[in-house]
Amino acid sequence: MSTNDPRASIEPSRPAQSDSLTRFLGGSPLAVAGRLILLSILVGFVMVTFGLDPYNIIRSIRHLFETIWHLGFDAIHWLWRYFLLGAVIVIPVWLLMRLVNAPKGR
C-alpha cells in the first residue's frame, strides 16, 4: 500500500484508539470485564475452599501450609496404623501358605 491511500484519510481517529484498547485488553472492554469478574469469583471460591482469607493473605497462606503439613503427618500416622492392622492378618497367612506349600523333599 502507498502512503497516499484514500482510506487512511477517511477513517476517523476514534476507532484507532478503541482498536488499540481492544488489542491491549485482548477483546472488547465489556467482554474482558465480564471474564475478569467471573475469574475473580472462581479464584475467590478456590481461596475460600483452601481456607485463605483475602483480608490477611499472608497469615492465611501460612495457615494453609501448616494444615497441609499436619495432614501429611496425620496421613503417615493413619497409614502406619492400617499397615499394622493388615500385617497382623497378612503376615501369618503368608507364612502359613509358605509352610503348607513348601517342598517336602528338602
mmCIF file of N, CA, C and O in Angstrom:
data_model
loop_
_atom_site.group_PDB
_atom_site.id
_atom_site.type_symbol
_atom_site.label_atom_id
_atom_site.label_comp_id
_atom_site.label_asym_id
_atom_site.label_seq_id
_atom_site.Cartn_x
_atom_site.Cartn_y
_atom_site.Cartn_z
ATOM 1 N N MET A 1 0.833 -1.175 0.000
ATOM 2 C CA MET A 1 0.000 0.000 0.000
ATOM 3 C C MET A 1 0.879 1.239 0.000
ATOM 4 O O MET A 1 1.916 1.287 0.651
ATOM 5 N N SER A 2 0.417 2.262 -0.631
ATOM 6 C CA SER A 2 1.166 3.512 -0.672
ATOM 7 C C SER A 2 0.757 4.395 0.493
ATOM 8 O O SER A 2 -0.264 4.195 1.131
ATOM 9 N N THR A 3 1.540 5.402 0.737
ATOM 10 C CA THR A 3 1.230 6.327 1.831
ATOM 11 C C THR A 3 0.109 7.273 1.459
ATOM 12 O O THR A 3 -0.461 7.934 2.318
ATOM 13 N N ASN A 4 -0.259 7.346 0.204
ATOM 14 C CA ASN A 4 -1.349 8.214 -0.240
ATOM 15 C C ASN A 4 -2.649 7.426 -0.361
ATOM 16 O O ASN A 4 -3.457 7.698 -1.231
ATOM 17 N N ASP A 5 -2.884 6.459 0.497
ATOM 18 C CA ASP A 5 -4.089 5.629 0.462
ATOM 19 C C ASP A 5 -5.292 6.488 0.836
ATOM 20 O O ASP A 5 -5.293 7.116 1.907
ATOM 21 N N PRO A 6 -6.346 6.547 -0.001
ATOM 22 C CA PRO A 6 -7.501 7.388 0.297
ATOM 23 C C PRO A 6 -8.271 6.907 1.524
ATOM 24 O O PRO A 6 -8.936 7.675 2.205
ATOM 25 N N ARG A 7 -8.185 5.622 1.853
ATOM 26 C CA ARG A 7 -8.921 5.106 3.025
ATOM 27 C C ARG A 7 -8.345 5.640 4.330
ATOM 28 O O ARG A 7 -9.049 5.795 5.316
ATOM 29 N N ALA A 8 -7.067 5.898 4.368
ATOM 30 C CA ALA A 8 -6.415 6.383 5.584
ATOM 31 C C ALA A 8 -6.944 7.740 6.007
ATOM 32 O O ALA A 8 -7.054 8.028 7.196
ATOM 33 N N SER A 9 -7.297 8.581 5.052
ATOM 34 C CA SER A 9 -7.788 9.905 5.410
ATOM 35 C C SER A 9 -9.272 9.896 5.742
ATOM 36 O O SER A 9 -9.757 10.801 6.397
ATOM 37 N N ILE A 10 -10.008 8.870 5.336
ATOM 38 C CA ILE A 10 -11.447 8.800 5.583
ATOM 39 C C ILE A 10 -11.745 8.269 6.981
ATOM 40 O O ILE A 10 -12.669 8.704 7.643
ATOM 41 N N GLU A 11 -10.928 7.317 7.489
ATOM 42 C CA GLU A 11 -11.192 6.688 8.777
ATOM 43 C C GLU A 11 -10.975 7.686 9.902
ATOM 44 O O GLU A 11 -9.965 8.380 9.941
ATOM 45 N N PRO A 12 -11.936 7.773 10.843
ATOM 46 C CA PRO A 12 -11.760 8.682 11.979
ATOM 47 C C PRO A 12 -10.701 8.146 12.940
ATOM 48 O O PRO A 12 -10.397 6.968 12.948
ATOM 49 N N SER A 13 -10.164 9.005 13.772
ATOM 50 C CA SER A 13 -9.113 8.602 14.705
ATOM 51 C C SER A 13 -9.676 7.872 15.929
ATOM 52 O O SER A 13 -8.967 7.177 16.608
ATOM 53 N N ARG A 14 -10.931 8.022 16.257
ATOM 54 C CA ARG A 14 -11.538 7.390 17.436
ATOM 55 C C ARG A 14 -11.481 5.866 17.379
ATOM 56 O O ARG A 14 -11.054 5.246 18.339
ATOM 57 N N PRO A 15 -11.871 5.196 16.286
ATOM 58 C CA PRO A 15 -11.791 3.735 16.270
ATOM 59 C C PRO A 15 -10.359 3.230 16.392
ATOM 60 O O PRO A 15 -10.139 2.159 16.903
ATOM 61 N N ALA A 16 -9.380 3.983 15.960
ATOM 62 C CA ALA A 16 -7.992 3.555 16.107
ATOM 63 C C ALA A 16 -7.628 3.471 17.588
ATOM 64 O O ALA A 16 -6.942 2.564 18.017
ATOM 65 N N GLN A 17 -8.103 4.432 18.390
ATOM 66 C CA GLN A 17 -7.852 4.368 19.825
ATOM 67 C C GLN A 17 -8.591 3.192 20.438
ATOM 68 O O GLN A 17 -8.060 2.481 21.272
ATOM 69 N N SER A 18 -9.824 2.966 20.039
ATOM 70 C CA SER A 18 -10.606 1.841 20.542
ATOM 71 C C SER A 18 -9.989 0.524 20.107
ATOM 72 O O SER A 18 -9.961 -0.433 20.864
ATOM 73 N N ASP A 19 -9.474 0.500 18.874
ATOM 74 C CA ASP A 19 -8.843 -0.714 18.372
ATOM 75 C C ASP A 19 -7.588 -1.036 19.175
ATOM 76 O O ASP A 19 -7.341 -2.193 19.516
ATOM 77 N N SER A 20 -6.805 -0.050 19.517
ATOM 78 C CA SER A 20 -5.602 -0.298 20.318
ATOM 79 C C SER A 20 -5.981 -0.732 21.732
ATOM 80 O O SER A 20 -5.306 -1.579 22.317
ATOM 81 N N LEU A 21 -7.047 -0.179 22.296
ATOM 82 C CA LEU A 21 -7.515 -0.608 23.614
ATOM 83 C C LEU A 21 -7.986 -2.055 23.561
ATOM 84 O O LEU A 21 -7.655 -2.857 24.443
ATOM 85 N N THR A 22 -8.748 -2.407 22.520
ATOM 86 C CA THR A 22 -9.229 -3.780 22.362
ATOM 87 C C THR A 22 -8.055 -4.737 22.209
ATOM 88 O O THR A 22 -8.046 -5.818 22.800
ATOM 89 N N ARG A 23 -7.056 -4.322 21.440
ATOM 90 C CA ARG A 23 -5.877 -5.157 21.261
ATOM 91 C C ARG A 23 -5.122 -5.310 22.583
ATOM 92 O O ARG A 23 -4.657 -6.402 22.921
ATOM 93 N N PHE A 24 -4.991 -4.234 23.348
ATOM 94 C CA PHE A 24 -4.293 -4.284 24.635
ATOM 95 C C PHE A 24 -5.017 -5.199 25.624
ATOM 96 O O PHE A 24 -4.397 -5.991 26.321
ATOM 97 N N LEU A 25 -6.346 -5.088 25.679
ATOM 98 C CA LEU A 25 -7.119 -5.885 26.638
ATOM 99 C C LEU A 25 -7.305 -7.327 26.191
ATOM 100 O O LEU A 25 -7.582 -8.200 27.001
ATOM 101 N N GLY A 26 -7.189 -7.588 24.902
ATOM 102 C CA GLY A 26 -7.398 -8.945 24.406
ATOM 103 C C GLY A 26 -8.840 -9.208 24.038
ATOM 104 O O GLY A 26 -9.257 -10.357 23.941
ATOM 105 N N GLY A 27 -9.622 -8.204 23.832
ATOM 106 C CA GLY A 27 -11.033 -8.317 23.483
ATOM 107 C C GLY A 27 -11.725 -7.014 23.784
ATOM 108 O O GLY A 27 -11.100 -6.040 24.208
ATOM 109 N N SER A 28 -13.025 -7.013 23.588
ATOM 110 C CA SER A 28 -13.766 -5.794 23.888
ATOM 111 C C SER A 28 -13.738 -5.541 25.399
ATOM 112 O O SER A 28 -13.717 -6.484 26.192
ATOM 113 N N PRO A 29 -13.710 -4.286 25.816
ATOM 114 C CA PRO A 29 -13.607 -3.980 27.247
ATOM 115 C C PRO A 29 -14.717 -4.620 28.085
ATOM 116 O O PRO A 29 -14.460 -5.107 29.188
ATOM 117 N N LEU A 30 -15.931 -4.639 27.578
ATOM 118 C CA LEU A 30 -17.035 -5.231 28.336
ATOM 119 C C LEU A 30 -16.850 -6.739 28.486
ATOM 120 O O LEU A 30 -17.061 -7.297 29.574
ATOM 121 N N ALA A 31 -16.432 -7.424 27.408
ATOM 122 C CA ALA A 31 -16.213 -8.876 27.482
ATOM 123 C C ALA A 31 -15.060 -9.205 28.424
ATOM 124 O O ALA A 31 -15.141 -10.157 29.212
ATOM 125 N N VAL A 32 -14.002 -8.403 28.368
ATOM 126 C CA VAL A 32 -12.858 -8.641 29.246
ATOM 127 C C VAL A 32 -13.261 -8.414 30.702
ATOM 128 O O VAL A 32 -12.896 -9.190 31.586
ATOM 129 N N ALA A 33 -14.049 -7.368 30.961
ATOM 130 C CA ALA A 33 -14.516 -7.101 32.326
ATOM 131 C C ALA A 33 -15.370 -8.263 32.833
ATOM 132 O O ALA A 33 -15.225 -8.693 33.978
ATOM 133 N N GLY A 34 -16.235 -8.782 31.981
ATOM 134 C CA GLY A 34 -17.070 -9.930 32.375
ATOM 135 C C GLY A 34 -16.232 -11.155 32.698
ATOM 136 O O GLY A 34 -16.464 -11.836 33.701
ATOM 137 N N ARG A 35 -15.234 -11.440 31.852
ATOM 138 C CA ARG A 35 -14.367 -12.592 32.115
ATOM 139 C C ARG A 35 -13.566 -12.409 33.401
ATOM 140 O O ARG A 35 -13.393 -13.348 34.172
ATOM 141 N N LEU A 36 -13.077 -11.184 33.631
ATOM 142 C CA LEU A 36 -12.313 -10.924 34.854
ATOM 143 C C LEU A 36 -13.177 -11.070 36.103
ATOM 144 O O LEU A 36 -12.724 -11.579 37.125
ATOM 145 N N ILE A 37 -14.424 -10.633 36.015
ATOM 146 C CA ILE A 37 -15.343 -10.779 37.154
ATOM 147 C C ILE A 37 -15.593 -12.251 37.447
ATOM 148 O O ILE A 37 -15.502 -12.697 38.600
ATOM 149 N N LEU A 38 -15.885 -13.048 36.409
ATOM 150 C CA LEU A 38 -16.125 -14.484 36.612
ATOM 151 C C LEU A 38 -14.881 -15.188 37.137
ATOM 152 O O LEU A 38 -14.961 -16.032 38.037
ATOM 153 N N LEU A 39 -13.720 -14.855 36.585
ATOM 154 C CA LEU A 39 -12.483 -15.465 37.051
ATOM 155 C C LEU A 39 -12.186 -15.082 38.494
ATOM 156 O O LEU A 39 -11.739 -15.915 39.293
ATOM 157 N N SER A 40 -12.473 -13.840 38.870
ATOM 158 C CA SER A 40 -12.262 -13.398 40.248
ATOM 159 C C SER A 40 -13.157 -14.160 41.215
ATOM 160 O O SER A 40 -12.721 -14.547 42.308
ATOM 161 N N ILE A 41 -14.402 -14.395 40.819
ATOM 162 C CA ILE A 41 -15.322 -15.166 41.668
ATOM 163 C C ILE A 41 -14.824 -16.596 41.816
ATOM 164 O O ILE A 41 -14.822 -17.164 42.918
ATOM 165 N N LEU A 42 -14.356 -17.202 40.720
ATOM 166 C CA LEU A 42 -13.847 -18.574 40.768
ATOM 167 C C LEU A 42 -12.608 -18.675 41.652
ATOM 168 O O LEU A 42 -12.507 -19.580 42.493
ATOM 169 N N VAL A 43 -11.668 -17.743 41.502
ATOM 170 C CA VAL A 43 -10.461 -17.757 42.326
ATOM 171 C C VAL A 43 -10.818 -17.517 43.786
ATOM 172 O O VAL A 43 -10.259 -18.157 44.681
ATOM 173 N N GLY A 44 -11.765 -16.633 44.051
ATOM 174 C CA GLY A 44 -12.217 -16.402 45.420
ATOM 175 C C GLY A 44 -12.819 -17.651 46.038
ATOM 176 O O GLY A 44 -12.557 -17.972 47.201
ATOM 177 N N PHE A 45 -13.595 -18.397 45.251
ATOM 178 C CA PHE A 45 -14.180 -19.651 45.743
ATOM 179 C C PHE A 45 -13.091 -20.656 46.075
ATOM 180 O O PHE A 45 -13.131 -21.312 47.119
ATOM 181 N N VAL A 46 -12.094 -20.777 45.209
ATOM 182 C CA VAL A 46 -10.989 -21.714 45.455
ATOM 183 C C VAL A 46 -10.214 -21.291 46.703
ATOM 184 O O VAL A 46 -9.842 -22.133 47.519
ATOM 185 N N MET A 47 -9.994 -19.979 46.864
ATOM 186 C CA MET A 47 -9.277 -19.499 48.045
ATOM 187 C C MET A 47 -10.043 -19.810 49.324
ATOM 188 O O MET A 47 -9.454 -20.228 50.324
ATOM 189 N N VAL A 48 -11.362 -19.626 49.295
ATOM 190 C CA VAL A 48 -12.170 -19.945 50.474
ATOM 191 C C VAL A 48 -12.134 -21.443 50.744
ATOM 192 O O VAL A 48 -12.070 -21.880 51.891
ATOM 193 N N THR A 49 -12.141 -22.248 49.687
ATOM 194 C CA THR A 49 -12.095 -23.699 49.843
ATOM 195 C C THR A 49 -10.800 -24.123 50.543
ATOM 196 O O THR A 49 -10.808 -25.026 51.370
ATOM 197 N N PHE A 50 -9.682 -23.466 50.223
ATOM 198 C CA PHE A 50 -8.415 -23.777 50.864
ATOM 199 C C PHE A 50 -8.227 -23.043 52.178
ATOM 200 O O PHE A 50 -7.189 -23.159 52.815
ATOM 201 N N GLY A 51 -9.209 -22.269 52.603
ATOM 202 C CA GLY A 51 -9.149 -21.578 53.880
ATOM 203 C C GLY A 51 -8.353 -20.293 53.855
ATOM 204 O O GLY A 51 -7.877 -19.850 54.893
ATOM 205 N N LEU A 52 -8.192 -19.702 52.683
ATOM 206 C CA LEU A 52 -7.450 -18.451 52.589
ATOM 207 C C LEU A 52 -8.384 -17.278 52.799
ATOM 208 O O LEU A 52 -9.498 -17.253 52.303
ATOM 209 N N ASP A 53 -7.909 -16.307 53.560
ATOM 210 C CA ASP A 53 -8.679 -15.113 53.875
ATOM 211 C C ASP A 53 -8.100 -13.950 53.086
ATOM 212 O O ASP A 53 -6.927 -13.610 53.273
ATOM 213 N N PRO A 54 -8.883 -13.303 52.223
ATOM 214 C CA PRO A 54 -8.311 -12.235 51.410
ATOM 215 C C PRO A 54 -7.895 -11.007 52.220
ATOM 216 O O PRO A 54 -7.093 -10.217 51.766
ATOM 217 N N TYR A 55 -8.386 -10.842 53.422
ATOM 218 C CA TYR A 55 -8.048 -9.683 54.228
ATOM 219 C C TYR A 55 -6.692 -9.836 54.912
ATOM 220 O O TYR A 55 -6.060 -8.863 55.265
ATOM 221 N N ASN A 56 -6.274 -11.074 55.121
ATOM 222 C CA ASN A 56 -4.966 -11.322 55.727
ATOM 223 C C ASN A 56 -4.331 -12.495 54.996
ATOM 224 O O ASN A 56 -4.218 -13.592 55.525
ATOM 225 N N ILE A 57 -3.923 -12.258 53.770
ATOM 226 C CA ILE A 57 -3.493 -13.322 52.870
ATOM 227 C C ILE A 57 -2.219 -14.007 53.361
ATOM 228 O O ILE A 57 -2.096 -15.222 53.245
ATOM 229 N N ILE A 58 -1.284 -13.293 53.944
ATOM 230 C CA ILE A 58 -0.034 -13.899 54.409
ATOM 231 C C ILE A 58 -0.310 -14.890 55.535
ATOM 232 O O ILE A 58 0.184 -16.020 55.529
ATOM 233 N N ARG A 59 -1.111 -14.476 56.513
ATOM 234 C CA ARG A 59 -1.458 -15.375 57.623
ATOM 235 C C ARG A 59 -2.213 -16.585 57.106
ATOM 236 O O ARG A 59 -1.991 -17.709 57.550
ATOM 237 N N SER A 60 -3.100 -16.363 56.141
ATOM 238 C CA SER A 60 -3.889 -17.453 55.600
ATOM 239 C C SER A 60 -3.030 -18.454 54.836
ATOM 240 O O SER A 60 -3.246 -19.659 54.937
ATOM 241 N N ILE A 61 -2.048 -17.968 54.087
ATOM 242 C CA ILE A 61 -1.167 -18.877 53.355
ATOM 243 C C ILE A 61 -0.312 -19.691 54.327
ATOM 244 O O ILE A 61 -0.130 -20.902 54.146
ATOM 245 N N ARG A 62 0.190 -19.032 55.379
ATOM 246 C CA ARG A 62 0.956 -19.767 56.392
ATOM 247 C C ARG A 62 0.095 -20.839 57.058
ATOM 248 O O ARG A 62 0.525 -21.972 57.258
ATOM 249 N N HIS A 63 -1.157 -20.480 57.358
ATOM 250 C CA HIS A 63 -2.082 -21.437 57.959
ATOM 251 C C HIS A 63 -2.352 -22.606 57.009
ATOM 252 O O HIS A 63 -2.438 -23.754 57.442
ATOM 253 N N LEU A 64 -2.488 -22.321 55.708
ATOM 254 C CA LEU A 64 -2.700 -23.378 54.722
ATOM 255 C C LEU A 64 -1.534 -24.362 54.721
ATOM 256 O O LEU A 64 -1.739 -25.584 54.755
ATOM 257 N N PHE A 65 -0.291 -23.854 54.710
ATOM 258 C CA PHE A 65 0.862 -24.744 54.704
ATOM 259 C C PHE A 65 0.983 -25.528 56.004
ATOM 260 O O PHE A 65 1.366 -26.705 55.994
ATOM 261 N N GLU A 66 0.652 -24.912 57.120
ATOM 262 C CA GLU A 66 0.670 -25.634 58.399
ATOM 263 C C GLU A 66 -0.357 -26.759 58.390
ATOM 264 O O GLU A 66 -0.085 -27.865 58.861
ATOM 265 N N THR A 67 -1.546 -26.484 57.848
ATOM 266 C CA THR A 67 -2.586 -27.513 57.766
ATOM 267 C C THR A 67 -2.148 -28.659 56.881
ATOM 268 O O THR A 67 -2.335 -29.833 57.232
ATOM 269 N N ILE A 68 -1.555 -28.346 55.729
ATOM 270 C CA ILE A 68 -1.062 -29.400 54.830
ATOM 271 C C ILE A 68 0.033 -30.209 55.524
ATOM 272 O O ILE A 68 0.071 -31.439 55.418
ATOM 273 N N TRP A 69 0.925 -29.525 56.255
ATOM 274 C CA TRP A 69 1.999 -30.201 56.975
ATOM 275 C C TRP A 69 1.418 -31.187 57.989
ATOM 276 O O TRP A 69 1.834 -32.335 58.058
ATOM 277 N N HIS A 70 0.442 -30.729 58.757
ATOM 278 C CA HIS A 70 -0.158 -31.592 59.775
ATOM 279 C C HIS A 70 -0.952 -32.730 59.136
ATOM 280 O O HIS A 70 -0.944 -33.847 59.648
ATOM 281 N N LEU A 71 -1.633 -32.443 58.043
ATOM 282 C CA LEU A 71 -2.349 -33.507 57.344
ATOM 283 C C LEU A 71 -1.382 -34.559 56.830
ATOM 284 O O LEU A 71 -1.691 -35.749 56.833
ATOM 285 N N GLY A 72 -0.211 -34.127 56.384
ATOM 286 C CA GLY A 72 0.788 -35.074 55.897
ATOM 287 C C GLY A 72 1.214 -36.036 56.989
ATOM 288 O O GLY A 72 1.289 -37.243 56.780
ATOM 289 N N PHE A 73 1.487 -35.511 58.188
ATOM 290 C CA PHE A 73 1.893 -36.387 59.276
ATOM 291 C C PHE A 73 0.724 -37.215 59.790
ATOM 292 O O PHE A 73 0.914 -38.355 60.224
ATOM 293 N N ASP A 74 -0.473 -36.683 59.751
ATOM 294 C CA ASP A 74 -1.639 -37.482 60.113
ATOM 295 C C ASP A 74 -1.825 -38.622 59.120
ATOM 296 O O ASP A 74 -2.194 -39.736 59.501
ATOM 297 N N ALA A 75 -1.562 -38.364 57.856
ATOM 298 C CA ALA A 75 -1.681 -39.419 56.839
ATOM 299 C C ALA A 75 -0.663 -40.521 57.094
ATOM 300 O O ALA A 75 -0.979 -41.709 56.966
ATOM 301 N N ILE A 76 0.558 -40.143 57.471
ATOM 302 C CA ILE A 76 1.580 -41.152 57.785
ATOM 303 C C ILE A 76 1.155 -41.959 59.003
ATOM 304 O O ILE A 76 1.312 -43.186 59.033
ATOM 305 N N HIS A 77 0.592 -41.287 59.997
ATOM 306 C CA HIS A 77 0.109 -41.981 61.198
ATOM 307 C C HIS A 77 -0.980 -42.990 60.839
ATOM 308 O O HIS A 77 -0.931 -44.149 61.279
ATOM 309 N N TRP A 78 -1.969 -42.556 60.044
ATOM 310 C CA TRP A 78 -3.043 -43.464 59.657
ATOM 311 C C TRP A 78 -2.525 -44.582 58.763
ATOM 312 O O TRP A 78 -2.959 -45.727 58.886
ATOM 313 N N LEU A 79 -1.582 -44.296 57.873
ATOM 314 C CA LEU A 79 -1.001 -45.319 57.007
ATOM 315 C C LEU A 79 -0.285 -46.378 57.848
ATOM 316 O O LEU A 79 -0.414 -47.578 57.587
ATOM 317 N N TRP A 80 0.434 -45.942 58.852
ATOM 318 C CA TRP A 80 1.127 -46.873 59.739
ATOM 319 C C TRP A 80 0.132 -47.768 60.484
ATOM 320 O O TRP A 80 0.340 -48.970 60.597
ATOM 321 N N ARG A 81 -0.954 -47.169 60.967
ATOM 322 C CA ARG A 81 -1.980 -47.972 61.661
ATOM 323 C C ARG A 81 -2.618 -48.986 60.736
ATOM 324 O O ARG A 81 -2.825 -50.141 61.122
ATOM 325 N N TYR A 82 -2.937 -48.612 59.497
ATOM 326 C CA TYR A 82 -3.507 -49.549 58.529
ATOM 327 C C TYR A 82 -2.522 -50.654 58.193
ATOM 328 O O TYR A 82 -2.891 -51.815 58.039
ATOM 329 N N PHE A 83 -1.238 -50.284 58.078
ATOM 330 C CA PHE A 83 -0.213 -51.287 57.804
ATOM 331 C C PHE A 83 -0.159 -52.314 58.925
ATOM 332 O O PHE A 83 -0.132 -53.520 58.685
ATOM 333 N N LEU A 84 -0.105 -51.845 60.165
ATOM 334 C CA LEU A 84 -0.031 -52.777 61.290
ATOM 335 C C LEU A 84 -1.265 -53.659 61.385
ATOM 336 O O LEU A 84 -1.156 -54.863 61.624
ATOM 337 N N LEU A 85 -2.422 -53.075 61.178
ATOM 338 C CA LEU A 85 -3.659 -53.840 61.226
ATOM 339 C C LEU A 85 -3.688 -54.910 60.134
ATOM 340 O O LEU A 85 -4.049 -56.067 60.386
ATOM 341 N N GLY A 86 -3.287 -54.537 58.925
ATOM 342 C CA GLY A 86 -3.250 -55.509 57.831
ATOM 343 C C GLY A 86 -2.167 -56.548 58.017
ATOM 344 O O GLY A 86 -2.351 -57.729 57.701
ATOM 345 N N ALA A 87 -1.018 -56.132 58.555
ATOM 346 C CA ALA A 87 0.089 -57.061 58.741
ATOM 347 C C ALA A 87 -0.237 -58.144 59.757
ATOM 348 O O ALA A 87 0.259 -59.272 59.649
ATOM 349 N N VAL A 88 -1.079 -57.843 60.733
ATOM 350 C CA VAL A 88 -1.488 -58.838 61.725
ATOM 351 C C VAL A 88 -2.179 -60.018 61.034
ATOM 352 O O VAL A 88 -2.051 -61.164 61.463
ATOM 353 N N ILE A 89 -2.862 -59.767 59.946
ATOM 354 C CA ILE A 89 -3.550 -60.831 59.198
ATOM 355 C C ILE A 89 -2.673 -61.365 58.063
ATOM 356 O O ILE A 89 -2.527 -62.579 57.895
ATOM 357 N N VAL A 90 -2.082 -60.481 57.286
ATOM 358 C CA VAL A 90 -1.388 -60.888 56.063
ATOM 359 C C VAL A 90 -0.129 -61.701 56.353
ATOM 360 O O VAL A 90 0.095 -62.749 55.717
ATOM 361 N N ILE A 91 0.694 -61.295 57.285
ATOM 362 C CA ILE A 91 1.969 -61.981 57.540
ATOM 363 C C ILE A 91 1.748 -63.412 58.036
ATOM 364 O O ILE A 91 2.360 -64.348 57.498
ATOM 365 N N PRO A 92 0.882 -63.648 59.010
ATOM 366 C CA PRO A 92 0.663 -65.045 59.417
ATOM 367 C C PRO A 92 0.057 -65.909 58.300
ATOM 368 O O PRO A 92 0.454 -67.067 58.132
ATOM 369 N N VAL A 93 -0.867 -65.353 57.526
ATOM 370 C CA VAL A 93 -1.452 -66.117 56.418
ATOM 371 C C VAL A 93 -0.380 -66.429 55.384
ATOM 372 O O VAL A 93 -0.288 -67.549 54.883
ATOM 373 N N TRP A 94 0.464 -65.470 55.074
ATOM 374 C CA TRP A 94 1.544 -65.688 54.114
ATOM 375 C C TRP A 94 2.505 -66.763 54.628
ATOM 376 O O TRP A 94 2.917 -67.655 53.884
ATOM 377 N N LEU A 95 2.853 -66.668 55.898
ATOM 378 C CA LEU A 95 3.769 -67.643 56.487
ATOM 379 C C LEU A 95 3.170 -69.041 56.449
ATOM 380 O O LEU A 95 3.844 -70.021 56.087
ATOM 381 N N LEU A 96 1.889 -69.164 56.793
ATOM 382 C CA LEU A 96 1.219 -70.471 56.722
ATOM 383 C C LEU A 96 1.187 -71.017 55.292
ATOM 384 O O LEU A 96 1.423 -72.207 55.072
ATOM 385 N N MET A 97 0.893 -70.161 54.325
ATOM 386 C CA MET A 97 0.851 -70.591 52.921
ATOM 387 C C MET A 97 2.240 -71.074 52.474
ATOM 388 O O MET A 97 2.358 -72.047 51.742
ATOM 389 N N ARG A 98 3.299 -70.384 52.913
ATOM 390 C CA ARG A 98 4.656 -70.794 52.549
ATOM 391 C C ARG A 98 5.005 -72.136 53.183
ATOM 392 O O ARG A 98 5.646 -72.970 52.563
ATOM 393 N N LEU A 99 4.566 -72.344 54.430
ATOM 394 C CA LEU A 99 4.867 -73.599 55.103
ATOM 395 C C LEU A 99 4.066 -74.752 54.500
ATOM 396 O O LEU A 99 4.598 -75.862 54.350
ATOM 397 N N VAL A 100 2.829 -74.526 54.152
ATOM 398 C CA VAL A 100 1.987 -75.574 53.583
ATOM 399 C C VAL A 100 2.454 -75.947 52.173
ATOM 400 O O VAL A 100 2.467 -77.124 51.810
ATOM 401 N N ASN A 101 2.864 -74.994 51.403
ATOM 402 C CA ASN A 101 3.261 -75.233 50.028
ATOM 403 C C ASN A 101 4.757 -75.487 49.876
ATOM 404 O O ASN A 101 5.258 -75.544 48.750
ATOM 405 N N ALA A 102 5.480 -75.629 50.973
ATOM 406 C CA ALA A 102 6.915 -75.883 50.909
ATOM 407 C C ALA A 102 7.167 -77.272 50.332
ATOM 408 O O ALA A 102 6.401 -78.214 50.573
ATOM 409 N N PRO A 103 8.246 -77.438 49.554
ATOM 410 C CA PRO A 103 8.575 -78.771 49.020
ATOM 411 C C PRO A 103 8.879 -79.745 50.164
ATOM 412 O O PRO A 103 9.535 -79.404 51.131
ATOM 413 N N LYS A 104 8.394 -80.975 50.031
ATOM 414 C CA LYS A 104 8.512 -81.958 51.124
ATOM 415 C C LYS A 104 9.877 -82.652 51.129
ATOM 416 O O LYS A 104 10.288 -83.169 52.129
ATOM 417 N N GLY A 105 10.583 -82.670 50.016
ATOM 418 C CA GLY A 105 11.825 -83.442 49.918
ATOM 419 C C GLY A 105 13.015 -82.767 50.534
ATOM 420 O O GLY A 105 14.040 -83.395 50.723
ATOM 421 N N ARG A 106 12.997 -81.601 50.917
ATOM 422 C CA ARG A 106 14.200 -80.928 51.424
ATOM 423 C C ARG A 106 14.242 -80.850 52.882
ATOM 424 O O ARG A 106 13.748 -80.669 53.773
#
